[in-house]
């Protein structure tokens, strides 16, 4: 039998959850670092975001938020 026990499944879920959040937080920290270091890139990104929002392409119009 190659089945995982309930305990093993729970342990794997916890591991993937922690590993995933660590990876995402490291990536976000790196992005923030480079945006702070290279202001011209930060300005370009801000302009692109503003352009999308001002052209009514706001993705938040399509998301239903829970109350």
PDB file of C-alpha atoms in Angstrom:
ATOM      1  CA  UNK A   1       0.000   0.000   0.000  1.00  0.00           C
ATOM      2  CA  UNK A   2       1.421   3.375  -1.078  1.00  0.00           C
ATOM      3  CA  UNK A   3      -1.308   5.453   0.514  1.00  0.00           C
ATOM      4  CA  UNK A   4      -0.554   8.420   2.725  1.00  0.00           C
ATOM      5  CA  UNK A   5      -1.967   8.473   6.197  1.00  0.00           C
ATOM      6  CA  UNK A   6      -4.126  11.362   7.378  1.00  0.00           C
ATOM      7  CA  UNK A   7      -1.229  12.585   9.512  1.00  0.00           C
ATOM      8  CA  UNK A   8       1.113  12.564   6.508  1.00  0.00           C
ATOM      9  CA  UNK A   9      -1.383  14.474   4.380  1.00  0.00           C
ATOM     10  CA  UNK A  10      -1.808  17.113   7.098  1.00  0.00           C
ATOM     11  CA  UNK A  11       1.971  17.393   7.532  1.00  0.00           C
ATOM     12  CA  UNK A  12       2.444  17.828   3.764  1.00  0.00           C
ATOM     13  CA  UNK A  13      -0.280  20.501   3.619  1.00  0.00           C
ATOM     14  CA  UNK A  14       1.427  22.426   6.420  1.00  0.00           C
ATOM     15  CA  UNK A  15       4.800  22.109   4.698  1.00  0.00           C
ATOM     16  CA  UNK A  16       3.499  23.325   1.313  1.00  0.00           C
ATOM     17  CA  UNK A  17       1.688  26.186   2.980  1.00  0.00           C
ATOM     18  CA  UNK A  18       4.796  27.369   4.808  1.00  0.00           C
ATOM     19  CA  UNK A  19       7.116  26.795   1.839  1.00  0.00           C
ATOM     20  CA  UNK A  20       4.782  28.667  -0.504  1.00  0.00           C
ATOM     21  CA  UNK A  21       4.411  31.698   1.743  1.00  0.00           C
ATOM     22  CA  UNK A  22       8.164  31.881   2.275  1.00  0.00           C
ATOM     23  CA  UNK A  23       8.794  31.863  -1.474  1.00  0.00           C
ATOM     24  CA  UNK A  24       6.186  34.542  -2.129  1.00  0.00           C
ATOM     25  CA  UNK A  25       7.446  36.766   0.682  1.00  0.00           C
ATOM     26  CA  UNK A  26      11.024  36.493  -0.605  1.00  0.00           C
ATOM     27  CA  UNK A  27       9.925  37.368  -4.135  1.00  0.00           C
ATOM     28  CA  UNK A  28       7.916  40.374  -2.929  1.00  0.00           C
ATOM     29  CA  UNK A  29      10.813  41.576  -0.791  1.00  0.00           C
ATOM     30  CA  UNK A  30      13.117  41.402  -3.817  1.00  0.00           C
ATOM     31  CA  UNK A  31      10.636  43.284  -6.009  1.00  0.00           C
ATOM     32  CA  UNK A  32      10.248  46.001  -3.370  1.00  0.00           C
ATOM     33  CA  UNK A  33      14.026  46.252  -2.993  1.00  0.00           C
ATOM     34  CA  UNK A  34      14.569  46.730  -6.732  1.00  0.00           C
ATOM     35  CA  UNK A  35      11.704  49.203  -7.036  1.00  0.00           C
ATOM     36  CA  UNK A  36      13.252  51.249  -4.232  1.00  0.00           C
ATOM     37  CA  UNK A  37      16.738  51.005  -5.739  1.00  0.00           C
ATOM     38  CA  UNK A  38      15.738  51.890  -9.302  1.00  0.00           C
ATOM     39  CA  UNK A  39      13.335  54.811  -9.127  1.00  0.00           C
ATOM     40  CA  UNK A  40      13.025  55.033 -12.914  1.00  0.00           C
ATOM     41  CA  UNK A  41      11.578  51.507 -12.971  1.00  0.00           C
ATOM     42  CA  UNK A  42       9.289  52.410 -10.074  1.00  0.00           C
ATOM     43  CA  UNK A  43       8.067  55.455 -12.016  1.00  0.00           C
ATOM     44  CA  UNK A  44       7.493  53.386 -15.149  1.00  0.00           C
ATOM     45  CA  UNK A  45       5.518  50.776 -13.198  1.00  0.00           C
ATOM     46  CA  UNK A  46       3.429  53.478 -11.502  1.00  0.00           C
ATOM     47  CA  UNK A  47       2.684  55.079 -14.888  1.00  0.00           C
ATOM     48  CA  UNK A  48       1.615  51.738 -16.354  1.00  0.00           C
ATOM     49  CA  UNK A  49      -0.669  51.002 -13.395  1.00  0.00           C
ATOM     50  CA  UNK A  50      -2.178  54.499 -13.514  1.00  0.00           C
ATOM     51  CA  UNK A  51      -2.720  54.154 -17.257  1.00  0.00           C
ATOM     52  CA  UNK A  52      -4.571  50.857 -16.851  1.00  0.00           C
ATOM     53  CA  UNK A  53      -6.736  52.165 -14.004  1.00  0.00           C
ATOM     54  CA  UNK A  54      -7.571  55.378 -15.859  1.00  0.00           C
ATOM     55  CA  UNK A  55      -8.555  53.480 -19.016  1.00  0.00           C
ATOM     56  CA  UNK A  56     -11.319  51.664 -17.114  1.00  0.00           C
ATOM     57  CA  UNK A  57      -9.384  48.424 -17.309  1.00  0.00           C
ATOM     58  CA  UNK A  58      -9.502  48.188 -13.564  1.00  0.00           C
ATOM     59  CA  UNK A  59      -9.485  44.524 -12.667  1.00  0.00           C
ATOM     60  CA  UNK A  60     -11.181  45.287  -9.381  1.00  0.00           C
ATOM     61  CA  UNK A  61     -14.403  46.064 -11.251  1.00  0.00           C
ATOM     62  CA  UNK A  62     -14.690  42.353 -12.007  1.00  0.00           C
ATOM     63  CA  UNK A  63     -13.981  41.028  -8.523  1.00  0.00           C
ATOM     64  CA  UNK A  64     -16.813  40.405  -6.109  1.00  0.00           C
ATOM     65  CA  UNK A  65     -15.655  41.188  -2.594  1.00  0.00           C
ATOM     66  CA  UNK A  66     -17.276  39.475   0.347  1.00  0.00           C
ATOM     67  CA  UNK A  67     -18.871  41.673   2.978  1.00  0.00           C
TER      68      UNK A  67
END
